[in-house]
Structures are given as C-alpha cells and as structure tokens.
C-alpha cells in the first residue's frame, strides 16, 4: 500500500541515514539461526544487513527529526566492525532529496542514546565535536539520559558521550519526562525492556496512528513476541511491552515504523490466532 503519509498537520518522510551490519545472533537473542537466517541472511562474519532510518515530521512551523542514525564520527576500525556505510546514503543526502538541510531541523527527538540512534546528533569539524543541527532543540528522555551517563557493564559499549556532551554544554537539551505530548499530534510510549526510558513517538490523528518503534521492534522480522534482541537489558519486559503495543495496534490498525529494517519501512500487524504477523506493508510516497 502506497501512502502519501500525512498525519494531523505533518507530512511524514522516512530518512535513511546509513547502512550497517550487526551480529545476527545478538539481534535475535534465543531464536536459532536456522530460523532467523531465512528472513535475514547472515554474511560470512555472521552479521545481518541493517539500516538506520529516521523519521522527519514537517508542518508549516517545524521540522522534527526522530533519531539521527550512526553519524560519521567513527574511526576505521569501528566502521569495519559494524560495516557502517554512508557512501550510498547519509543524513545530508536524504534530507537534501526532499529539499532540506540539517540547519532546517527545528527539533530532534532521540528515542534513546545508543550510538546507532544518536550518533548523528553531533559531528566532527576541525577536530572538534559540534552539534549537527545548529538550530535545533534536542529532546531526550531523562531516564535514558541517566542510564547513558551511568551504564552497566552490559550496555556501556552502546553509549558514546560524544553524541550528547556538547549538546548539554550548549544548553540544547530539553528532557522528556512522564507521559507528555510536546508537539500537537505527537505523544509517546515509554519502554524499558531494551534500555530504561526509551521513548517511542506516536503520531496520531482521527484517521491514522503511526508508532516509531525504535528498538522495541527494530525490524519487521522482530514482530513475533519472543524474537527480541540479546542487547535488551530486560528481555522479558520487552516481550510484555510488545504485547501491550500489539493489542492496540491490531485492534486499531496502527502503523508500525521500523528503524532498522533494510526493506520494510512500515507495516500494520495482525494476530492469526497463534502469532502476531505482518499485515499490510506501507510504502511512503
Ligand atoms: Zn538500542
């Protein structure tokens, strides 16, 4: 289904910011490779192809960007491990395709502060880390901020302080706390299974609801309840949160937006009596 995606006062644009690869076993937790490899085939180093996909909301006043991808602050060794590839597409090129530059962004929402979601918050210029979006307010979950700044041994490799320190120093951060809606037609679901205080923006009007699933459901292959990542700090909470989301998503035909799926941008879901499954695939015009 091709949709000219307008919800409320916003035109919605998927913004591809990079291709990269993560370990397939880590991406699917307890699910055997014989099963996940059919849907997302691993390369010779057991990594699966993924993307970072932001979502841009545009109305006559604001350009709101949800997540900023891997960015480009990485050294060659790190780039090689994750095969981070900005040669085909990056934030700048994807924005310019629809007539925008980073300076046009008024607001950045980070679902959470893992490097593949917040890496593009900042960039390096003349050897210095500076904000990528010079005219933007950055909206960050207070709870995830606290986690990111005192991570556990399990998740410390996913957080890079260069993605946010300079924003704090320049007073560019607004914290998201509690069940608030900060823009018209945009509210949040809070989720703790993947990382404490992850924020899933919900864009809603009387006809359509779209949920930016971030790392609660990173790809459409992760729709089945037990298909959760080994990266999650509390996988059983992730499953509970997926269940809660799905009960409304099935009943009200919500659109789930997938940040890391290389092929499926968004889809509605169904319950076949046994499993949750993809229903309609949504293609943006
Ligand atoms: Zn994450």
PDB file of N, CA and C in Angstrom, residues 159-259:
ATOM      1  N   UNK A 159      26.819   3.177  24.365  1.00  0.00           N
ATOM      2  CA  UNK A 159      26.672   4.615  24.623  1.00  0.00           C
ATOM      3  C   UNK A 159      27.989   5.353  24.387  1.00  0.00           C
ATOM      4  N   UNK A 160      27.941   6.464  23.650  1.00  0.00           N
ATOM      5  CA  UNK A 160      29.130   7.270  23.356  1.00  0.00           C
ATOM      6  C   UNK A 160      28.834   8.711  23.770  1.00  0.00           C
ATOM      7  N   UNK A 161      29.527   9.183  24.810  1.00  0.00           N
ATOM      8  CA  UNK A 161      29.214  10.508  25.363  1.00  0.00           C
ATOM      9  C   UNK A 161      29.395  11.643  24.353  1.00  0.00           C
ATOM     10  N   UNK A 162      30.217  11.423  23.322  1.00  0.00           N
ATOM     11  CA  UNK A 162      30.384  12.459  22.288  1.00  0.00           C
ATOM     12  C   UNK A 162      29.079  12.768  21.549  1.00  0.00           C
ATOM     13  N   UNK A 163      28.103  11.858  21.664  1.00  0.00           N
ATOM     14  CA  UNK A 163      26.819  12.083  20.987  1.00  0.00           C
ATOM     15  C   UNK A 163      25.934  13.092  21.733  1.00  0.00           C
ATOM     16  N   UNK A 164      26.303  13.428  22.988  1.00  0.00           N
ATOM     17  CA  UNK A 164      25.418  14.334  23.737  1.00  0.00           C
ATOM     18  C   UNK A 164      26.122  15.371  24.618  1.00  0.00           C
ATOM     19  N   UNK A 165      27.398  15.152  24.991  1.00  0.00           N
ATOM     20  CA  UNK A 165      28.051  16.097  25.921  1.00  0.00           C
ATOM     21  C   UNK A 165      28.002  17.548  25.440  1.00  0.00           C
ATOM     22  N   UNK A 166      28.335  17.744  24.168  1.00  0.00           N
ATOM     23  CA  UNK A 166      28.400  19.115  23.633  1.00  0.00           C
ATOM     24  C   UNK A 166      26.997  19.756  23.570  1.00  0.00           C
ATOM     25  N   UNK A 167      25.969  18.910  23.446  1.00  0.00           N
ATOM     26  CA  UNK A 167      24.592  19.439  23.426  1.00  0.00           C
ATOM     27  C   UNK A 167      24.240  19.996  24.801  1.00  0.00           C
ATOM     28  N   UNK A 168      24.646  19.248  25.825  1.00  0.00           N
ATOM     29  CA  UNK A 168      24.385  19.674  27.202  1.00  0.00           C
ATOM     30  C   UNK A 168      25.150  20.975  27.494  1.00  0.00           C
ATOM     31  N   UNK A 169      26.438  20.981  27.088  1.00  0.00           N
ATOM     32  CA  UNK A 169      27.261  22.180  27.334  1.00  0.00           C
ATOM     33  C   UNK A 169      26.668  23.417  26.682  1.00  0.00           C
ATOM     34  N   UNK A 170      26.032  23.251  25.530  1.00  0.00           N
ATOM     35  CA  UNK A 170      25.450  24.394  24.814  1.00  0.00           C
ATOM     36  C   UNK A 170      23.987  24.654  25.163  1.00  0.00           C
ATOM     37  N   UNK A 171      23.464  23.925  26.156  1.00  0.00           N
ATOM     38  CA  UNK A 171      22.076  24.150  26.594  1.00  0.00           C
ATOM     39  C   UNK A 171      21.037  23.812  25.534  1.00  0.00           C
ATOM     40  N   UNK A 172      21.331  22.798  24.706  1.00  0.00           N
ATOM     41  CA  UNK A 172      20.423  22.474  23.598  1.00  0.00           C
ATOM     42  C   UNK A 172      19.428  21.364  23.934  1.00  0.00           C
ATOM     43  N   UNK A 173      19.546  20.793  25.172  1.00  0.00           N
ATOM     44  CA  UNK A 173      18.718  19.626  25.500  1.00  0.00           C
ATOM     45  C   UNK A 173      17.471  20.028  26.296  1.00  0.00           C
ATOM     46  N   UNK A 174      16.316  19.494  25.862  1.00  0.00           N
ATOM     47  CA  UNK A 174      15.102  19.516  26.672  1.00  0.00           C
ATOM     48  C   UNK A 174      14.805  18.083  27.071  1.00  0.00           C
ATOM     49  N   UNK A 175      14.572  17.844  28.339  1.00  0.00           N
ATOM     50  CA  UNK A 175      14.326  16.470  28.770  1.00  0.00           C
ATOM     51  C   UNK A 175      12.846  16.111  28.658  1.00  0.00           C
ATOM     52  N   UNK A 176      12.601  14.887  28.212  1.00  0.00           N
ATOM     53  CA  UNK A 176      11.245  14.338  28.162  1.00  0.00           C
ATOM     54  C   UNK A 176      11.053  13.526  29.438  1.00  0.00           C
ATOM     55  N   UNK A 177      10.001  13.865  30.182  1.00  0.00           N
ATOM     56  CA  UNK A 177       9.709  13.146  31.434  1.00  0.00           C
ATOM     57  C   UNK A 177       8.214  12.929  31.529  1.00  0.00           C
ATOM     58  N   UNK A 178       7.793  11.752  31.991  1.00  0.00           N
ATOM     59  CA  UNK A 178       6.376  11.491  32.179  1.00  0.00           C
ATOM     60  C   UNK A 178       5.648  11.368  30.854  1.00  0.00           C
ATOM     61  N   UNK A 179       4.337  11.238  30.919  1.00  0.00           N
ATOM     62  CA  UNK A 179       3.538  10.986  29.710  1.00  0.00           C
ATOM     63  C   UNK A 179       3.127  12.299  29.062  1.00  0.00           C
ATOM     64  N   UNK A 180       4.080  13.032  28.540  1.00  0.00           N
ATOM     65  CA  UNK A 180       3.754  14.335  27.975  1.00  0.00           C
ATOM     66  C   UNK A 180       3.650  14.272  26.471  1.00  0.00           C
ATOM     67  N   UNK A 181       2.953  15.230  25.934  1.00  0.00           N
ATOM     68  CA  UNK A 181       2.951  15.414  24.493  1.00  0.00           C
ATOM     69  C   UNK A 181       3.600  16.767  24.263  1.00  0.00           C
ATOM     70  N   UNK A 182       4.708  16.819  23.521  1.00  0.00           N
ATOM     71  CA  UNK A 182       5.393  18.107  23.389  1.00  0.00           C
ATOM     72  C   UNK A 182       5.033  18.851  22.116  1.00  0.00           C
ATOM     73  N   UNK A 183       4.477  18.142  21.144  1.00  0.00           N
ATOM     74  CA  UNK A 183       4.021  18.782  19.906  1.00  0.00           C
ATOM     75  C   UNK A 183       2.590  18.317  19.634  1.00  0.00           C
ATOM     76  N   UNK A 184       1.806  19.136  18.916  1.00  0.00           N
ATOM     77  CA  UNK A 184       0.474  18.676  18.557  1.00  0.00           C
ATOM     78  C   UNK A 184       0.548  17.361  17.778  1.00  0.00           C
ATOM     79  N   UNK A 185      -0.359  16.442  18.048  1.00  0.00           N
ATOM     80  CA  UNK A 185      -0.432  15.149  17.352  1.00  0.00           C
ATOM     81  C   UNK A 185       0.758  14.218  17.626  1.00  0.00           C
ATOM     82  N   UNK A 186       1.645  14.585  18.540  1.00  0.00           N
ATOM     83  CA  UNK A 186       2.782  13.698  18.851  1.00  0.00           C
ATOM     84  C   UNK A 186       2.788  13.389  20.349  1.00  0.00           C
ATOM     85  N   UNK A 187       2.636  12.112  20.689  1.00  0.00           N
ATOM     86  CA  UNK A 187       2.766  11.709  22.092  1.00  0.00           C
ATOM     87  C   UNK A 187       3.819  10.600  22.167  1.00  0.00           C
ATOM     88  N   UNK A 188       3.939   9.961  23.320  1.00  0.00           N
ATOM     89  CA  UNK A 188       4.991   8.950  23.483  1.00  0.00           C
ATOM     90  C   UNK A 188       4.483   7.703  24.153  1.00  0.00           C
ATOM     91  N   UNK A 189       5.136   6.592  23.814  1.00  0.00           N
ATOM     92  CA  UNK A 189       5.042   5.388  24.637  1.00  0.00           C
ATOM     93  C   UNK A 189       6.418   5.232  25.278  1.00  0.00           C
ATOM     94  N   UNK A 190       6.465   5.032  26.580  1.00  0.00           N
ATOM     95  CA  UNK A 190       7.750   4.774  27.240  1.00  0.00           C
ATOM     96  C   UNK A 190       7.976   3.272  27.342  1.00  0.00           C
ATOM     97  N   UNK A 191       9.221   2.872  27.184  1.00  0.00           N
ATOM     98  CA  UNK A 191       9.543   1.452  27.125  1.00  0.00           C
ATOM     99  C   UNK A 191      10.876   1.226  27.838  1.00  0.00           C
ATOM    100  N   UNK A 192      10.936   0.171  28.671  1.00  0.00           N
ATOM    101  CA  UNK A 192      12.134  -0.048  29.492  1.00  0.00           C
ATOM    102  C   UNK A 192      12.892  -1.332  29.181  1.00  0.00           C
ATOM    103  N   UNK A 193      12.336  -2.220  28.364  1.00  0.00           N
ATOM    104  CA  UNK A 193      12.948  -3.532  28.151  1.00  0.00           C
ATOM    105  C   UNK A 193      14.283  -3.469  27.426  1.00  0.00           C
ATOM    106  N   UNK A 194      14.354  -2.663  26.369  1.00  0.00           N
ATOM    107  CA  UNK A 194      15.599  -2.558  25.594  1.00  0.00           C
ATOM    108  C   UNK A 194      16.639  -1.752  26.361  1.00  0.00           C
ATOM    109  N   UNK A 195      16.220  -0.594  26.828  1.00  0.00           N
ATOM    110  CA  UNK A 195      17.062   0.271  27.659  1.00  0.00           C
ATOM    111  C   UNK A 195      16.095   1.154  28.448  1.00  0.00           C
ATOM    112  N   UNK A 196      16.392   1.463  29.729  1.00  0.00           N
ATOM    113  CA  UNK A 196      15.419   2.212  30.532  1.00  0.00           C
ATOM    114  C   UNK A 196      15.064   3.569  29.918  1.00  0.00           C
ATOM    115  N   UNK A 197      13.759   3.855  29.862  1.00  0.00           N
ATOM    116  CA  UNK A 197      13.305   5.175  29.421  1.00  0.00           C
ATOM    117  C   UNK A 197      13.354   5.395  27.920  1.00  0.00           C
ATOM    118  N   UNK A 198      13.356   4.322  27.121  1.00  0.00           N
ATOM    119  CA  UNK A 198      13.282   4.527  25.668  1.00  0.00           C
ATOM    120  C   UNK A 198      11.914   5.139  25.337  1.00  0.00           C
ATOM    121  N   UNK A 199      11.946   6.078  24.386  1.00  0.00           N
ATOM    122  CA  UNK A 199      10.747   6.821  24.015  1.00  0.00           C
ATOM    123  C   UNK A 199      10.337   6.412  22.594  1.00  0.00           C
ATOM    124  N   UNK A 200       9.083   5.975  22.431  1.00  0.00           N
ATOM    125  CA  UNK A 200       8.576   5.672  21.093  1.00  0.00           C
ATOM    126  C   UNK A 200       7.570   6.751  20.714  1.00  0.00           C
ATOM    127  N   UNK A 201       7.945   7.683  19.827  1.00  0.00           N
ATOM    128  CA  UNK A 201       6.996   8.715  19.426  1.00  0.00           C
ATOM    129  C   UNK A 201       5.787   8.109  18.697  1.00  0.00           C
ATOM    130  N   UNK A 202       4.606   8.641  19.023  1.00  0.00           N
ATOM    131  CA  UNK A 202       3.351   8.196  18.407  1.00  0.00           C
ATOM    132  C   UNK A 202       2.740   9.389  17.693  1.00  0.00           C
ATOM    133  N   UNK A 203       2.556   9.292  16.391  1.00  0.00           N
ATOM    134  CA  UNK A 203       1.978  10.385  15.615  1.00  0.00           C
ATOM    135  C   UNK A 203       0.556   9.964  15.259  1.00  0.00           C
ATOM    136  N   UNK A 204      -0.410  10.819  15.629  1.00  0.00           N
ATOM    137  CA  UNK A 204      -1.791  10.343  15.616  1.00  0.00           C
ATOM    138  C   UNK A 204      -2.755  11.430  15.176  1.00  0.00           C
ATOM    139  N   UNK A 205      -3.722  11.077  14.339  1.00  0.00           N
ATOM    140  CA  UNK A 205      -4.881  11.935  14.124  1.00  0.00           C
ATOM    141  C   UNK A 205      -6.135  11.059  14.134  1.00  0.00           C
ATOM    142  N   UNK A 206      -7.272  11.584  13.662  1.00  0.00           N
ATOM    143  CA  UNK A 206      -8.504  10.790  13.779  1.00  0.00           C
ATOM    144  C   UNK A 206      -8.541   9.605  12.803  1.00  0.00           C
ATOM    145  N   UNK A 207      -7.654   9.605  11.800  1.00  0.00           N
ATOM    146  CA  UNK A 207      -7.656   8.505  10.821  1.00  0.00           C
ATOM    147  C   UNK A 207      -6.540   7.499  11.041  1.00  0.00           C
ATOM    148  N   UNK A 208      -5.331   8.009  11.332  1.00  0.00           N
ATOM    149  CA  UNK A 208      -4.147   7.153  11.370  1.00  0.00           C
ATOM    150  C   UNK A 208      -3.346   7.324  12.656  1.00  0.00           C
ATOM    151  N   UNK A 209      -2.698   6.223  13.066  1.00  0.00           N
ATOM    152  CA  UNK A 209      -1.724   6.287  14.152  1.00  0.00           C
ATOM    153  C   UNK A 209      -0.465   5.569  13.686  1.00  0.00           C
ATOM    154  N   UNK A 210       0.667   6.246  13.822  1.00  0.00           N
ATOM    155  CA  UNK A 210       1.955   5.622  13.482  1.00  0.00           C
ATOM    156  C   UNK A 210       2.842   5.627  14.719  1.00  0.00           C
ATOM    157  N   UNK A 211       3.442   4.466  15.012  1.00  0.00           N
ATOM    158  CA  UNK A 211       4.370   4.370  16.142  1.00  0.00           C
ATOM    159  C   UNK A 211       5.783   4.174  15.605  1.00  0.00           C
ATOM    160  N   UNK A 212       6.695   5.042  16.033  1.00  0.00           N
ATOM    161  CA  UNK A 212       8.109   4.877  15.698  1.00  0.00           C
ATOM    162  C   UNK A 212       8.674   3.858  16.680  1.00  0.00           C
ATOM    163  N   UNK A 213       8.894   2.623  16.210  1.00  0.00           N
ATOM    164  CA  UNK A 213       9.141   1.508  17.143  1.00  0.00           C
ATOM    165  C   UNK A 213      10.559   1.454  17.706  1.00  0.00           C
ATOM    166  N   UNK A 214      11.481   2.240  17.152  1.00  0.00           N
ATOM    167  CA  UNK A 214      12.876   2.256  17.642  1.00  0.00           C
ATOM    168  C   UNK A 214      13.376   0.830  17.856  1.00  0.00           C
ATOM    169  N   UNK A 215      13.919   0.518  19.027  1.00  0.00           N
ATOM    170  CA  UNK A 215      14.457  -0.825  19.255  1.00  0.00           C
ATOM    171  C   UNK A 215      13.498  -1.736  20.018  1.00  0.00           C
ATOM    172  N   UNK A 216      12.221  -1.346  20.137  1.00  0.00           N
ATOM    173  CA  UNK A 216      11.255  -2.308  20.695  1.00  0.00           C
ATOM    174  C   UNK A 216      10.941  -3.368  19.628  1.00  0.00           C
ATOM    175  N   UNK A 217      10.731  -2.908  18.386  1.00  0.00           N
ATOM    176  CA  UNK A 217      10.539  -3.811  17.245  1.00  0.00           C
ATOM    177  C   UNK A 217      11.432  -3.252  16.125  1.00  0.00           C
ATOM    178  N   UNK A 218      12.737  -3.606  16.122  1.00  0.00           N
ATOM    179  CA  UNK A 218      13.674  -2.926  15.216  1.00  0.00           C
ATOM    180  C   UNK A 218      13.460  -3.222  13.730  1.00  0.00           C
ATOM    181  N   UNK A 219      13.004  -4.440  13.413  1.00  0.00           N
ATOM    182  CA  UNK A 219      12.712  -4.778  12.009  1.00  0.00           C
ATOM    183  C   UNK A 219      11.384  -5.528  11.978  1.00  0.00           C
ATOM    184  N   UNK A 220      10.837  -5.705  10.786  1.00  0.00           N
ATOM    185  CA  UNK A 220       9.570  -6.447  10.684  1.00  0.00           C
ATOM    186  C   UNK A 220       9.776  -7.929  11.009  1.00  0.00           C
ATOM    187  N   UNK A 221      11.010  -8.406  10.907  1.00  0.00           N
ATOM    188  CA  UNK A 221      11.302  -9.796  11.294  1.00  0.00           C
ATOM    189  C   UNK A 221      11.167  -9.972  12.811  1.00  0.00           C
ATOM    190  N   UNK A 222      11.248  -8.874  13.563  1.00  0.00           N
ATOM    191  CA  UNK A 222      11.125  -8.942  15.027  1.00  0.00           C
ATOM    192  C   UNK A 222       9.677  -8.854  15.518  1.00  0.00           C
ATOM    193  N   UNK A 223       8.702  -8.924  14.621  1.00  0.00           N
ATOM    194  CA  UNK A 223       7.301  -8.824  15.065  1.00  0.00           C
ATOM    195  C   UNK A 223       6.896  -9.960  16.030  1.00  0.00           C
ATOM    196  N   UNK A 224       7.258 -11.234  15.795  1.00  0.00           N
ATOM    197  CA  UNK A 224       6.840 -12.287  16.751  1.00  0.00           C
ATOM    198  C   UNK A 224       7.340 -11.981  18.176  1.00  0.00           C
ATOM    199  N   UNK A 225       6.501 -12.254  19.168  1.00  0.00           N
ATOM    200  CA  UNK A 225       6.814 -11.822  20.546  1.00  0.00           C
ATOM    201  C   UNK A 225       8.189 -12.270  21.066  1.00  0.00           C
ATOM    202  N   UNK A 226       8.594 -13.561  20.913  1.00  0.00           N
ATOM    203  CA  UNK A 226       9.893 -13.945  21.512  1.00  0.00           C
ATOM    204  C   UNK A 226      11.110 -13.531  20.696  1.00  0.00           C
ATOM    205  N   UNK A 227      10.918 -12.953  19.523  1.00  0.00           N
ATOM    206  CA  UNK A 227      12.046 -12.540  18.687  1.00  0.00           C
ATOM    207  C   UNK A 227      12.551 -11.190  19.198  1.00  0.00           C
ATOM    208  N   UNK A 228      13.306 -11.230  20.289  1.00  0.00           N
ATOM    209  CA  UNK A 228      13.835  -9.998  20.885  1.00  0.00           C
ATOM    210  C   UNK A 228      15.364 -10.070  20.935  1.00  0.00           C
ATOM    211  N   UNK A 229      15.980  -8.907  21.033  1.00  0.00           N
ATOM    212  CA  UNK A 229      17.427  -8.829  20.899  1.00  0.00           C
ATOM    213  C   UNK A 229      18.162  -9.222  22.185  1.00  0.00           C
ATOM    214  N   UNK A 230      19.357  -9.820  22.024  1.00  0.00           N
ATOM    215  CA  UNK A 230      20.221 -10.101  23.173  1.00  0.00           C
ATOM    216  C   UNK A 230      20.763  -8.803  23.771  1.00  0.00           C
ATOM    217  N   UNK A 231      20.679  -7.698  23.012  1.00  0.00           N
ATOM    218  CA  UNK A 231      21.123  -6.401  23.533  1.00  0.00           C
ATOM    219  C   UNK A 231      20.202  -5.888  24.646  1.00  0.00           C
ATOM    220  N   UNK A 232      18.929  -6.352  24.663  1.00  0.00           N
ATOM    221  CA  UNK A 232      17.958  -5.821  25.625  1.00  0.00           C
ATOM    222  C   UNK A 232      18.414  -6.066  27.061  1.00  0.00           C
ATOM    223  N   UNK A 233      18.276  -5.039  27.912  1.00  0.00           N
ATOM    224  CA  UNK A 233      18.683  -5.232  29.306  1.00  0.00           C
ATOM    225  C   UNK A 233      17.656  -6.070  30.065  1.00  0.00           C
ATOM    226  N   UNK A 234      16.373  -5.992  29.652  1.00  0.00           N
ATOM    227  CA  UNK A 234      15.326  -6.791  30.314  1.00  0.00           C
ATOM    228  C   UNK A 234      14.418  -7.406  29.243  1.00  0.00           C
ATOM    229  N   UNK A 235      14.852  -8.518  28.620  1.00  0.00           N
ATOM    230  CA  UNK A 235      14.091  -9.075  27.500  1.00  0.00           C
ATOM    231  C   UNK A 235      12.654  -9.470  27.836  1.00  0.00           C
ATOM    232  N   UNK A 236      12.406  -9.921  29.075  1.00  0.00           N
ATOM    233  CA  UNK A 236      11.022 -10.303  29.398  1.00  0.00           C
ATOM    234  C   UNK A 236      10.124  -9.063  29.453  1.00  0.00           C
ATOM    235  N   UNK A 237      10.696  -7.926  29.834  1.00  0.00           N
ATOM    236  CA  UNK A 237       9.932  -6.666  29.821  1.00  0.00           C
ATOM    237  C   UNK A 237       9.661  -6.256  28.364  1.00  0.00           C
ATOM    238  N   UNK A 238      10.653  -6.446  27.487  1.00  0.00           N
ATOM    239  CA  UNK A 238      10.440  -6.152  26.065  1.00  0.00           C
ATOM    240  C   UNK A 238       9.232  -6.929  25.530  1.00  0.00           C
ATOM    241  N   UNK A 239       9.163  -8.220  25.873  1.00  0.00           N
ATOM    242  CA  UNK A 239       8.053  -9.050  25.375  1.00  0.00           C
ATOM    243  C   UNK A 239       6.716  -8.536  25.915  1.00  0.00           C
ATOM    244  N   UNK A 240       6.694  -8.176  27.178  1.00  0.00           N
ATOM    245  CA  UNK A 240       5.471  -7.628  27.792  1.00  0.00           C
ATOM    246  C   UNK A 240       5.069  -6.326  27.088  1.00  0.00           C
ATOM    247  N   UNK A 241       6.062  -5.485  26.805  1.00  0.00           N
ATOM    248  CA  UNK A 241       5.767  -4.195  26.158  1.00  0.00           C
ATOM    249  C   UNK A 241       5.312  -4.376  24.705  1.00  0.00           C
ATOM    250  N   UNK A 242       5.895  -5.375  24.007  1.00  0.00           N
ATOM    251  CA  UNK A 242       5.438  -5.653  22.643  1.00  0.00           C
ATOM    252  C   UNK A 242       3.971  -6.094  22.679  1.00  0.00           C
ATOM    253  N   UNK A 243       3.637  -6.970  23.634  1.00  0.00           N
ATOM    254  CA  UNK A 243       2.271  -7.480  23.772  1.00  0.00           C
ATOM    255  C   UNK A 243       1.283  -6.332  23.972  1.00  0.00           C
ATOM    256  N   UNK A 244       1.656  -5.400  24.864  1.00  0.00           N
ATOM    257  CA  UNK A 244       0.772  -4.254  25.150  1.00  0.00           C
ATOM    258  C   UNK A 244       0.576  -3.406  23.900  1.00  0.00           C
ATOM    259  N   UNK A 245       1.672  -3.126  23.203  1.00  0.00           N
ATOM    260  CA  UNK A 245       1.594  -2.329  21.984  1.00  0.00           C
ATOM    261  C   UNK A 245       0.732  -3.033  20.940  1.00  0.00           C
ATOM    262  N   UNK A 246       0.946  -4.330  20.766  1.00  0.00           N
ATOM    263  CA  UNK A 246       0.261  -5.074  19.705  1.00  0.00           C
ATOM    264  C   UNK A 246      -1.246  -5.153  19.932  1.00  0.00           C
ATOM    265  N   UNK A 247      -1.675  -5.243  21.202  1.00  0.00           N
ATOM    266  CA  UNK A 247      -3.115  -5.393  21.432  1.00  0.00           C
ATOM    267  C   UNK A 247      -3.854  -4.192  20.849  1.00  0.00           C
ATOM    268  N   UNK A 248      -3.325  -2.986  21.036  1.00  0.00           N
ATOM    269  CA  UNK A 248      -3.961  -1.808  20.437  1.00  0.00           C
ATOM    270  C   UNK A 248      -3.655  -1.703  18.954  1.00  0.00           C
ATOM    271  N   UNK A 249      -2.423  -2.055  18.565  1.00  0.00           N
ATOM    272  CA  UNK A 249      -2.019  -1.910  17.163  1.00  0.00           C
ATOM    273  C   UNK A 249      -2.880  -2.772  16.245  1.00  0.00           C
ATOM    274  N   UNK A 250      -3.221  -3.989  16.705  1.00  0.00           N
ATOM    275  CA  UNK A 250      -4.079  -4.868  15.895  1.00  0.00           C
ATOM    276  C   UNK A 250      -5.506  -4.319  15.873  1.00  0.00           C
ATOM    277  N   UNK A 251      -6.023  -3.985  17.052  1.00  0.00           N
ATOM    278  CA  UNK A 251      -7.412  -3.535  17.143  1.00  0.00           C
ATOM    279  C   UNK A 251      -7.654  -2.260  16.347  1.00  0.00           C
ATOM    280  N   UNK A 252      -6.711  -1.316  16.392  1.00  0.00           N
ATOM    281  CA  UNK A 252      -6.933  -0.003  15.768  1.00  0.00           C
ATOM    282  C   UNK A 252      -6.126   0.200  14.493  1.00  0.00           C
ATOM    283  N   UNK A 253      -5.533  -0.874  13.963  1.00  0.00           N
ATOM    284  CA  UNK A 253      -4.828  -0.820  12.678  1.00  0.00           C
ATOM    285  C   UNK A 253      -3.697   0.214  12.680  1.00  0.00           C
ATOM    286  N   UNK A 254      -2.937   0.245  13.760  1.00  0.00           N
ATOM    287  CA  UNK A 254      -1.806   1.170  13.853  1.00  0.00           C
ATOM    288  C   UNK A 254      -0.696   0.782  12.880  1.00  0.00           C
ATOM    289  N   UNK A 255       0.022   1.791  12.416  1.00  0.00           N
ATOM    290  CA  UNK A 255       1.171   1.561  11.542  1.00  0.00           C
ATOM    291  C   UNK A 255       2.434   1.515  12.408  1.00  0.00           C
ATOM    292  N   UNK A 256       3.206   0.435  12.279  1.00  0.00           N
ATOM    293  CA  UNK A 256       4.485   0.322  12.998  1.00  0.00           C
ATOM    294  C   UNK A 256       5.608   0.716  12.036  1.00  0.00           C
ATOM    295  N   UNK A 257       6.458   1.643  12.466  1.00  0.00           N
ATOM    296  CA  UNK A 257       7.572   2.142  11.645  1.00  0.00           C
ATOM    297  C   UNK A 257       8.859   1.480  12.126  1.00  0.00           C
ATOM    298  N   UNK A 258       9.600   0.866  11.182  1.00  0.00           N
ATOM    299  CA  UNK A 258      10.779   0.070  11.553  1.00  0.00           C
ATOM    300  C   UNK A 258      12.074   0.818  11.236  1.00  0.00           C
ATOM    301  N   UNK A 259      12.829   1.136  12.289  1.00  0.00           N
ATOM    302  CA  UNK A 259      14.041   1.950  12.143  1.00  0.00           C
ATOM    303  C   UNK A 259      15.187   1.190  11.479  1.00  0.00           C
TER     304      UNK A 259
END
